[in-house]
Coordinates of N, CA and C and ligand atoms in Angstrom, one line a residue:
M1 N -18.2 -11.0 -6.8 CA -18.3 -9.5 -6.7 C -16.9 -8.9 -6.8
S2 N -16.8 -7.8 -7.5 CA -15.5 -7.1 -7.6 C -15.5 -5.9 -6.6
L3 N -14.3 -5.4 -6.4 CA -14.2 -4.2 -5.5 C -15.0 -3.1 -6.1
L4 N -14.9 -2.9 -7.4 CA -15.7 -1.8 -8.0 C -17.2 -1.9 -7.9
E5 N -17.7 -3.2 -7.9 CA -19.1 -3.4 -7.7 C -19.4 -3.0 -6.2
D6 N -18.6 -3.4 -5.3 CA -18.8 -3.1 -3.9 C -18.8 -1.5 -3.7
L7 N -17.9 -0.8 -4.4 CA -17.8 0.6 -4.2 C -19.0 1.3 -4.8
N8 N -19.5 0.7 -5.9 CA -20.7 1.3 -6.5 C -21.9 1.1 -5.7
W9 N -21.9 -0.1 -5.0 CA -23.1 -0.4 -4.1 C -23.2 0.5 -2.9
R10 N -22.1 0.8 -2.4 CA -22.1 1.6 -1.1 C -22.5 3.1 -1.4
Y11 N -23.0 3.7 -0.3 CA -23.2 5.1 -0.4 C -23.3 5.6 1.1
A12 N -23.1 6.9 1.3 CA -23.1 7.4 2.6 C -24.5 7.4 3.2
T13 N -24.9 6.3 3.8 CA -26.2 6.1 4.3 C -26.7 7.2 5.2
K14 N -27.8 7.8 4.9 CA -28.3 8.9 5.8 C -29.3 8.4 6.8
K15 N -30.0 7.3 6.5 CA -30.9 6.8 7.5 C -30.8 5.2 7.6
M16 N -30.5 4.8 8.8 CA -30.3 3.3 9.1 C -31.6 2.8 9.8
N17 N -31.7 1.4 9.8 CA -32.9 0.9 10.3 C -32.8 0.3 11.7
G18 N -31.6 0.4 12.3 CA -31.4 -0.1 13.7 C -31.1 -1.5 13.8
E19 N -31.1 -2.3 12.7 CA -30.8 -3.7 12.7 C -29.3 -3.9 13.1
R20 N -29.0 -4.9 13.9 CA -27.6 -5.2 14.3 C -26.9 -6.0 13.2
I21 N -25.6 -5.6 13.1 CA -24.8 -6.4 12.2 C -24.2 -7.6 12.9
P22 N -24.0 -8.8 12.3 CA -23.5 -9.9 13.0 C -22.0 -9.7 13.4
A23 N -21.6 -10.4 14.5 CA -20.3 -10.2 15.0 C -19.2 -10.5 14.0
D24 N -19.4 -11.6 13.2 CA -18.4 -11.9 12.2 C -18.2 -10.8 11.2
K25 N -19.2 -10.1 10.8 CA -19.1 -9.0 9.8 C -18.3 -7.8 10.5
L26 N -18.7 -7.6 11.7 CA -18.0 -6.5 12.4 C -16.5 -6.8 12.5
D27 N -16.2 -8.0 12.9 CA -14.8 -8.5 13.0 C -14.1 -8.3 11.7
Y28 N -14.7 -8.7 10.6 CA -14.1 -8.6 9.3 C -13.8 -7.1 9.0
I29 N -14.7 -6.2 9.3 CA -14.5 -4.8 9.0 C -13.3 -4.3 9.8
L30 N -13.3 -4.7 11.1 CA -12.2 -4.2 12.0 C -10.9 -4.8 11.6
E31 N -10.9 -6.0 11.1 CA -9.6 -6.6 10.6 C -9.1 -5.9 9.4
A32 N -10.0 -5.5 8.5 CA -9.5 -4.7 7.3 C -8.9 -3.4 7.8
A33 N -9.5 -2.8 8.8 CA -9.0 -1.5 9.3 C -7.6 -1.7 9.9
R34 N -7.5 -2.9 10.6 CA -6.2 -3.2 11.3 C -5.1 -3.5 10.3
L35 N -5.5 -4.0 9.1 CA -4.5 -4.4 8.1 C -4.1 -3.3 7.2
A36 N -4.6 -2.1 7.4 CA -4.3 -1.0 6.6 C -2.8 -0.7 6.7
P37 N -2.2 -0.2 5.6 CA -0.8 0.2 5.7 C -0.7 1.6 6.3
S38 N 0.4 1.9 6.9 CA 0.6 3.2 7.5 C 2.1 3.6 7.4
S39 N 2.3 4.9 7.4 CA 3.7 5.4 7.2 C 4.6 4.8 8.3
S40 N 5.7 4.1 7.8 CA 6.7 3.4 8.6 C 6.1 2.3 9.5
G41 N 4.9 1.9 9.1 CA 4.2 0.8 9.9 C 3.9 1.2 11.3
L42 N 3.8 2.5 11.6 CA 3.6 2.9 13.0 C 2.2 2.7 13.5
Q43 N 1.2 2.6 12.6 CA -0.2 2.5 13.0 C -0.5 3.5 14.2
P44 N -0.3 4.8 13.9 CA -0.5 5.7 15.0 C -2.0 6.0 15.3
Y45 N -2.8 5.0 15.4 CA -4.2 5.2 15.6 C -4.8 3.9 16.1
K46 N -6.0 4.1 16.6 CA -6.8 2.9 17.1 C -8.3 3.1 16.8
V47 N -9.1 2.1 17.0 CA -10.5 2.2 16.7 C -11.3 1.8 18.0
I48 N -12.2 2.7 18.3 CA -13.1 2.5 19.5 C -14.4 2.1 18.9
V49 N -15.0 1.0 19.4 CA -16.3 0.5 18.9 C -17.4 0.8 20.0
I50 N -18.4 1.5 19.5 CA -19.5 1.8 20.4 C -20.8 1.2 19.9
S51 N -21.5 0.4 20.7 CA -22.9 0.0 20.3 C -23.9 0.2 21.5
D52 N -23.4 0.7 22.6 CA -24.3 1.0 23.7 C -25.2 2.2 23.3
P53 N -26.5 1.9 23.3 CA -27.4 3.0 22.8 C -27.3 4.3 23.6
A54 N -27.1 4.1 24.9 CA -27.1 5.3 25.8 C -25.8 6.2 25.5
L55 N -24.7 5.5 25.2 CA -23.5 6.3 24.8 C -23.7 6.9 23.4
L56 N -24.3 6.1 22.5 CA -24.5 6.6 21.2 C -25.4 7.9 21.2
E57 N -26.3 7.9 22.1 CA -27.2 9.1 22.2 C -26.3 10.3 22.6
R58 N -25.4 10.1 23.5 CA -24.5 11.2 23.9 C -23.6 11.6 22.8
V59 N -23.1 10.6 22.0 CA -22.2 10.9 20.9 C -23.0 11.8 19.9
K60 N -24.2 11.4 19.6 CA -25.1 12.1 18.7 C -25.1 13.6 19.1
G61 N -25.2 13.9 20.3 CA -25.2 15.3 20.8 C -24.0 16.1 20.4
V62 N -22.8 15.4 20.2 CA -21.7 16.2 19.7 C -21.4 15.9 18.2
A63 N -22.4 15.3 17.6 CA -22.2 14.9 16.1 C -23.3 15.5 15.3
L64 N -23.6 16.8 15.5 CA -24.7 17.5 14.8 C -26.0 16.8 14.8
N65 N -26.2 16.0 15.8 CA -27.5 15.2 15.9 C -27.8 14.3 14.7
Q66 N -26.8 13.8 14.1 CA -27.0 13.0 12.9 C -27.6 11.7 13.3
S67 N -28.7 11.3 12.7 CA -29.5 10.2 13.1 C -28.8 8.9 13.0
Q68 N -27.8 8.8 12.0 CA -27.1 7.5 11.8 C -26.4 7.1 13.1
V69 N -26.0 8.1 13.9 CA -25.2 7.8 15.1 C -26.0 6.9 16.1
T70 N -27.3 7.1 16.1 CA -28.1 6.3 17.0 C -28.9 5.2 16.3
D71 N -29.0 5.3 15.0 CA -29.8 4.3 14.2 C -28.8 3.2 13.7
C72 N -27.5 3.4 13.9 CA -26.5 2.4 13.4 C -26.5 1.2 14.4
S73 N -25.8 0.2 14.0 CA -25.6 -1.0 14.8 C -24.3 -0.7 15.7
H74 N -23.3 -0.3 15.0 CA -22.0 0.0 15.7 C -21.4 1.3 15.2
L75 N -20.8 2.0 16.0 CA -20.1 3.2 15.6 C -18.6 3.0 15.8
L76 N -17.8 3.2 14.8 CA -16.4 3.1 14.9 C -15.8 4.6 15.1
V77 N -15.1 4.7 16.1 CA -14.4 6.0 16.3 C -12.9 5.8 16.0
F78 N -12.4 6.5 15.0 CA -11.0 6.4 14.7 C -10.3 7.5 15.5
A79 N -9.2 7.1 16.2 CA -8.5 8.0 17.1 C -7.0 7.9 16.8
S80 N -6.3 9.0 16.7 CA -4.9 8.9 16.3 C -4.0 9.6 17.4
W81 N -2.7 9.2 17.3 CA -1.8 9.8 18.2 C -1.8 11.3 18.1
D82 N -1.5 12.0 19.3 CA -1.4 13.4 19.2 C 0.0 13.9 19.0
G83 N 0.9 13.0 18.7 CA 2.3 13.4 18.4 C 3.2 12.1 18.3
Y84 N 4.3 12.3 17.7 CA 5.3 11.2 17.7 C 6.4 11.5 18.7
S85 N 6.9 10.4 19.3 CA 7.9 10.5 20.3 C 8.8 9.3 20.2
E86 N 10.0 9.4 20.7 CA 11.0 8.3 20.7 C 10.3 7.1 21.4
E87 N 9.6 7.3 22.5 CA 9.0 6.2 23.3 C 7.9 5.5 22.4
R88 N 7.1 6.3 21.8 CA 6.0 5.7 21.0 C 6.6 4.9 19.8
I89 N 7.5 5.5 19.1 CA 8.1 4.9 17.9 C 8.8 3.6 18.3
S90 N 9.6 3.7 19.4 CA 10.4 2.5 19.9 C 9.4 1.4 20.2
R91 N 8.3 1.7 20.9 CA 7.4 0.7 21.3 C 6.9 -0.1 20.1
V92 N 6.5 0.6 19.0 CA 6.0 -0.1 17.8 C 7.2 -0.9 17.1
F93 N 8.3 -0.2 17.0 CA 9.4 -0.9 16.3 C 9.9 -2.1 17.1
N94 N 10.0 -2.0 18.4 CA 10.4 -3.2 19.2 C 9.4 -4.3 19.1
Y95 N 8.1 -4.0 19.1 CA 7.1 -5.0 18.9 C 7.3 -5.7 17.6
T96 N 7.5 -4.9 16.5 CA 7.7 -5.5 15.2 C 8.9 -6.4 15.1
M97 N 10.0 -6.0 15.8 CA 11.2 -6.8 15.8 C 10.9 -8.1 16.6
D98 N 10.2 -8.0 17.7 CA 9.9 -9.2 18.5 C 9.0 -10.2 17.7
E99 N 8.1 -9.6 17.0 CA 7.2 -10.5 16.2 C 8.0 -11.2 15.1
R100 N 9.0 -10.5 14.6 CA 9.8 -11.1 13.5 C 11.0 -11.8 14.0
G101 N 11.2 -11.9 15.3 CA 12.3 -12.6 15.9 C 13.7 -12.0 15.6
L102 N 13.7 -10.6 15.5 CA 14.9 -9.9 15.2 C 15.3 -9.0 16.4
P103 N 16.6 -8.7 16.5 CA 17.0 -7.9 17.7 C 16.5 -6.5 17.5
H104 N 16.2 -5.8 18.6 CA 15.6 -4.5 18.6 C 16.5 -3.5 17.8
H105 N 17.8 -3.7 17.8 CA 18.6 -2.6 17.2 C 18.6 -2.7 15.7
T106 N 17.8 -3.7 15.1 CA 17.8 -3.8 13.6 C 17.3 -2.5 13.0
M107 N 16.3 -1.9 13.6 CA 15.8 -0.7 13.0 C 16.3 0.6 13.6
A108 N 17.4 0.5 14.4 CA 17.9 1.7 15.1 C 18.2 2.8 14.2
D109 N 18.9 2.6 13.1 CA 19.3 3.7 12.2 C 18.0 4.3 11.6
Y110 N 17.1 3.5 11.2 CA 15.9 4.0 10.6 C 15.1 4.9 11.6
K111 N 15.1 4.4 12.8 CA 14.4 5.1 13.9 C 15.0 6.5 14.1
Q112 N 16.3 6.5 14.1 CA 17.0 7.8 14.3 C 16.7 8.8 13.1
T113 N 16.7 8.2 11.9 CA 16.3 9.0 10.7 C 14.9 9.6 10.8
L114 N 14.0 8.7 11.2 CA 12.6 9.1 11.3 C 12.5 10.2 12.4
L115 N 13.1 10.0 13.6 CA 13.0 11.0 14.6 C 13.6 12.3 14.2
G116 N 14.7 12.2 13.5 CA 15.4 13.4 13.0 C 14.5 14.2 12.0
M117 N 13.7 13.5 11.3 CA 12.8 14.1 10.3 C 11.6 14.7 11.0
Y118 N 11.0 14.0 12.0 CA 9.8 14.4 12.6 C 10.0 15.5 13.7
E119 N 11.1 15.4 14.4 CA 11.4 16.3 15.5 C 11.2 17.7 15.2
P120 N 11.8 18.3 14.1 CA 11.7 19.7 13.9 C 10.3 20.1 13.4
L121 N 9.5 19.2 13.0 CA 8.2 19.5 12.4 C 7.1 19.9 13.4
G122 N 7.3 19.6 14.6 CA 6.4 20.1 15.7 C 5.2 19.2 15.9
T123 N 4.6 19.3 17.1 CA 3.5 18.4 17.5 C 2.3 18.4 16.6
E124 N 1.9 19.7 16.2 CA 0.7 19.8 15.4 C 0.9 19.0 14.0
W125 N 2.1 19.2 13.5 CA 2.3 18.4 12.2 C 2.2 16.9 12.5
H126 N 2.8 16.5 13.6 CA 2.8 15.1 14.0 C 1.3 14.6 14.1
A127 N 0.5 15.4 14.8 CA -0.9 15.0 15.0 C -1.6 14.9 13.7
H128 N -1.3 15.8 12.8 CA -2.0 15.9 11.5 C -1.5 14.7 10.7
H129 N -0.3 14.4 10.7 CA 0.3 13.2 10.0 C -0.4 11.9 10.5
A130 N -0.4 11.8 11.8 CA -1.0 10.6 12.4 C -2.5 10.5 12.0
A131 N -3.2 11.6 12.0 CA -4.6 11.6 11.6 C -4.8 11.1 10.2
K132 N -3.9 11.6 9.3 CA -4.0 11.2 7.9 C -3.8 9.6 7.8
Q133 N -3.0 9.1 8.6 CA -2.8 7.6 8.6 C -4.1 6.9 9.0
S134 N -4.8 7.5 10.0 CA -6.1 6.9 10.4 C -7.1 6.8 9.3
Y135 N -7.0 7.8 8.4 CA -8.0 7.8 7.3 C -7.8 6.7 6.3
I136 N -6.6 6.2 6.3 CA -6.3 5.1 5.4 C -7.0 3.8 5.9
S137 N -6.9 3.7 7.2 CA -7.6 2.6 7.9 C -9.1 2.7 7.8
F138 N -9.6 3.9 8.0 CA -11.0 4.2 7.8 C -11.5 3.8 6.4
A139 N -10.7 4.1 5.4 CA -11.1 3.8 4.0 C -11.2 2.3 3.8
M140 N -10.2 1.6 4.4 CA -10.2 0.1 4.3 C -11.5 -0.4 5.0
A141 N -11.9 0.2 6.1 CA -13.1 -0.3 6.8 C -14.4 0.0 5.9
I142 N -14.4 1.1 5.2 CA -15.5 1.5 4.3 C -15.6 0.4 3.2
A143 N -14.5 0.1 2.6 CA -14.5 -0.9 1.5 C -14.9 -2.3 2.0
A144 N -14.4 -2.6 3.2 CA -14.7 -4.0 3.7 C -16.2 -4.0 4.1
A145 N -16.7 -3.0 4.6 CA -18.2 -3.0 4.9 C -19.0 -3.2 3.7
A146 N -18.6 -2.5 2.6 CA -19.3 -2.6 1.3 C -19.2 -4.1 0.8
E147 N -18.1 -4.6 1.0 CA -17.9 -6.0 0.5 C -18.8 -7.0 1.3
Q148 N -19.0 -6.7 2.6 CA -19.9 -7.5 3.5 C -21.4 -7.1 3.3
R149 N -21.6 -6.1 2.4 CA -23.0 -5.6 2.3 C -23.5 -5.0 3.6
V150 N -22.6 -4.4 4.3 CA -23.0 -3.6 5.5 C -22.9 -2.2 5.1
D151 N -24.0 -1.4 5.4 CA -24.0 0.0 5.1 C -23.1 0.8 6.1
A152 N -22.6 1.9 5.6 CA -21.7 2.7 6.4 C -21.8 4.1 6.1
T153 N -21.7 5.0 7.1 CA -21.7 6.4 6.9 C -20.4 6.9 7.5
P154 N -19.6 7.5 6.6 CA -18.4 8.2 7.1 C -18.9 9.5 7.7
I155 N -18.3 9.8 8.9 CA -18.8 11.0 9.6 C -17.6 11.9 10.1
E156 N -17.6 13.1 9.5 CA -16.6 14.1 10.0 C -17.3 15.2 10.7
G157 N -18.7 15.1 10.6 CA -19.5 16.2 11.2 C -19.7 15.9 12.7
F158 N -18.6 16.2 13.5 CA -18.7 16.1 14.9 C -17.7 17.0 15.5
L159 N -17.8 17.3 16.8 CA -16.8 18.2 17.5 C -15.8 17.3 18.2
P160 N -14.6 17.2 17.6 CA -13.6 16.3 18.1 C -13.2 16.5 19.6
D161 N -13.1 17.8 20.0 CA -12.7 18.1 21.4 C -13.8 17.6 22.3
K162 N -15.0 17.8 21.9 CA -16.2 17.4 22.8 C -16.2 15.9 22.9
L163 N -16.0 15.2 21.7 CA -16.1 13.8 21.7 C -14.9 13.2 22.5
D164 N -13.7 13.8 22.4 CA -12.6 13.4 23.2 C -12.9 13.5 24.7
E165 N -13.6 14.5 25.1 CA -14.0 14.7 26.5 C -14.9 13.6 26.9
L166 N -16.0 13.4 26.1 CA -17.0 12.4 26.3 C -16.4 11.0 26.5
L167 N -15.5 10.6 25.6 CA -14.9 9.3 25.6 C -13.7 9.2 26.5
Q168 N -13.4 10.3 27.2 CA -12.3 10.4 28.1 C -11.0 10.0 27.4
L169 N -10.9 10.6 26.1 CA -9.6 10.4 25.4 C -8.6 11.5 25.7
T170 N -9.2 12.7 26.1 CA -8.3 13.8 26.4 C -7.2 13.4 27.4
G171 N -6.0 13.7 27.0 CA -4.9 13.4 27.9 C -4.3 12.0 27.8
T172 N -4.9 11.2 26.9 CA -4.4 9.8 26.8 C -3.4 9.7 25.6
G173 N -3.2 10.8 24.9 CA -2.3 10.7 23.7 C -3.1 10.4 22.4
Y174 N -4.4 10.2 22.5 CA -5.2 10.0 21.3 C -6.2 11.1 21.1
R175 N -6.5 11.4 19.8 CA -7.5 12.4 19.5 C -8.4 11.7 18.5
S176 N -9.7 11.9 18.6 CA -10.7 11.4 17.6 C -10.5 12.1 16.3
T177 N -10.5 11.3 15.2 CA -10.3 11.9 13.9 C -11.6 11.8 13.0
V178 N -12.2 10.7 13.0 CA -13.3 10.5 12.0 C -14.1 9.3 12.6
L179 N -15.4 9.3 12.2 CA -16.3 8.2 12.7 C -16.9 7.4 11.5
L180 N -17.2 6.2 11.8 CA -17.9 5.4 10.7 C -19.1 4.6 11.4
A181 N -20.3 5.0 11.0 CA -21.5 4.3 11.5 C -21.7 3.1 10.6
L182 N -21.9 2.0 11.2 CA -22.2 0.7 10.5 C -23.6 0.2 10.8
G183 N -24.2 -0.3 9.8 CA -25.6 -0.8 10.0 C -26.2 -1.1 8.7
Y184 N -27.5 -1.0 8.6 CA -28.3 -1.3 7.4 C -29.2 -0.1 7.0
R185 N -29.2 0.2 5.8 CA -30.0 1.3 5.3 C -31.5 1.1 5.6
H186 N -32.2 2.2 5.8 CA -33.6 2.2 5.9 C -34.2 2.1 4.5
E187 N -34.7 1.0 4.1 CA -35.1 0.8 2.7 C -36.0 1.8 2.1
T188 N -36.9 2.3 2.9 CA -37.8 3.3 2.3 C -37.6 4.7 2.8
G189 N -36.9 4.9 3.9 CA -36.8 6.2 4.5 C -35.5 7.0 4.2
D190 N -34.6 6.5 3.3 CA -33.4 7.2 3.1 C -33.4 7.9 1.7
W191 N -33.5 9.2 1.8 CA -33.6 10.0 0.5 C -32.5 9.8 -0.4
L192 N -31.3 9.4 0.1 CA -30.1 9.4 -0.7 C -30.0 8.0 -1.5
A193 N -30.7 7.0 -0.9 CA -30.6 5.6 -1.5 C -30.8 5.6 -3.0
P194 N -31.9 6.2 -3.5 CA -32.1 6.0 -5.0 C -31.3 7.0 -5.9
M195 N -30.5 7.8 -5.3 CA -29.8 8.8 -6.1 C -28.6 8.3 -6.8
K196 N -28.4 8.8 -8.0 CA -27.2 8.4 -8.8 C -25.9 8.7 -8.0
K197 N -24.9 7.8 -8.1 CA -23.6 8.1 -7.5 C -22.9 9.1 -8.5
V198 N -22.4 10.2 -7.9 CA -21.8 11.2 -8.8 C -20.3 11.4 -8.4
R199 N -19.5 11.3 -9.4 CA -18.0 11.5 -9.2 C -17.5 12.3 -10.3
T200 N -16.4 13.0 -10.0 CA -15.6 13.7 -11.0 C -15.4 12.8 -12.2
P201 N -15.7 13.3 -13.5 CA -15.4 12.4 -14.6 C -13.9 12.1 -14.7
K202 N -13.7 10.8 -15.2 CA -12.4 10.3 -15.2 C -11.4 11.2 -15.9
E203 N -11.8 11.9 -17.0 CA -10.9 12.7 -17.7 C -10.4 13.9 -16.9
N204 N -11.2 14.3 -15.9 CA -10.8 15.4 -15.1 C -10.1 14.9 -13.8
F205 N -10.3 13.7 -13.5 CA -9.7 13.1 -12.3 C -8.3 12.6 -12.5
V206 N -8.1 12.0 -13.7 CA -6.8 11.3 -14.0 C -6.0 12.1 -15.0
T207 N -4.8 12.5 -14.6 CA -3.9 13.2 -15.5 C -2.6 12.3 -15.8
E208 N -2.4 12.1 -17.0 CA -1.1 11.4 -17.3 C 0.0 12.4 -17.6
M209 N 1.2 12.1 -17.1 CA 2.3 13.0 -17.4 C 3.5 12.2 -17.9
T210 N 4.3 12.9 -18.7 CA 5.6 12.4 -19.2 C 6.6 13.4 -18.8
L211 N 7.8 13.0 -19.1 CA 9.0 13.9 -18.7 C 8.8 15.3 -19.4
A212 N 8.1 15.3 -20.6 CA 7.9 16.6 -21.3 C 7.0 17.6 -20.5
D213 N 6.2 17.0 -19.5 CA 5.4 17.9 -18.7 C 6.1 18.4 -17.4
A214 N 7.2 17.8 -17.2 CA 7.9 18.2 -15.9 C 8.7 19.5 -16.0
A215 N 9.0 20.0 -14.9 CA 9.9 21.2 -14.9 C 11.2 20.9 -15.4
P216 N 11.8 21.8 -16.2 CA 13.2 21.5 -16.7 C 14.2 21.4 -15.6
L217 N 15.3 20.6 -15.8 CA 16.3 20.5 -14.8 C 17.0 21.9 -14.7
T218 N 17.3 22.2 -13.4 CA 18.0 23.5 -13.3 C 19.5 23.3 -13.0
Ligands
LIG301 C1 -14.2 12.1 5.6 C2 -15.7 12.1 5.3 C3 -16.5 12.8 6.1 C4 -17.9 12.7 5.9 N1 -18.8 13.3 6.8 C5 -20.1 13.1 6.7 C6 -21.0 13.4 7.7 O1 -20.6 14.0 8.8 N2 -22.3 13.1 7.5 C7 -22.8 12.5 6.4 O2 -24.0 12.3 6.3 N3 -22.0 12.2 5.4 C8 -20.6 12.4 5.5 N4 -19.8 12.0 4.6 C9 -20.3 11.4 3.3 C10 -20.0 12.2 2.0 O3 -20.9 13.3 1.9 C11 -20.2 11.2 0.9 O4 -19.3 10.2 1.0 C12 -20.0 11.9 -0.5 O5 -21.0 12.8 -0.7 C13 -20.0 10.9 -1.6 O6 -21.2 10.1 -1.6 P1 -21.3 8.6 -1.4 O7 -20.4 8.2 -0.3 O8 -22.7 8.3 -1.1 O9 -20.9 7.9 -2.7 C14 -18.4 12.1 4.7 C15 -17.5 11.4 3.9 C16 -16.2 11.4 4.2 C17 -15.2 10.6 3.3

């Protein structure tokens, strides 16, 4: 199977059948999410896994009552940092240096450059930037699920503040960004399953440029 076959197989499943996905497949999907690249390697996000039906029922209440939230096997909640700080960046960089057997000061100059860049941009920019990183991890999980022939519904239709309260994330430095319901499609009950996959035609999606298309030097 190729990645393109996997991506053509998958679709945003609207109705799942409640069947549980095996632990090894869940681990595989989470590992793909963990291996995602992130800006400066900060991985300013984490994944919360929920399979408790009672908690899923409460999550559904803040997720537009979408049935996949309770019909899925596992719900992944991607949550990202609410801002960058010297302490958070140092923690990650020091861990990286420890893992590589290098002294902590190896990345000191880069850390100062990064902090100098981020500091004036403000906390909302930081939070937005961190959230964007979490979506890369989320996309890896979507692709990995497809490869494992596990259905997945990406879900942005929820109230992040309410979910943060419910999961007691508020005040922890993390904010929920996006959800991924994992499970198996309801073979007969999902109206979207037989529909054609529709995407922007390649000629409108891809633009090639040369120097002739660029703004002239000033
Ligand atoms: C970030 C994001 C948020 C989405 N939110 C929802 C959602 O809340 N509920 C839902 O049913 N589908 C949701 N979708 C699914 C999209 O509608 C779907 O991916 C898109 O229409 C393309 O169709 P396909 O994924 O079936 O190929 C979301 C997709 C993405 C990437």
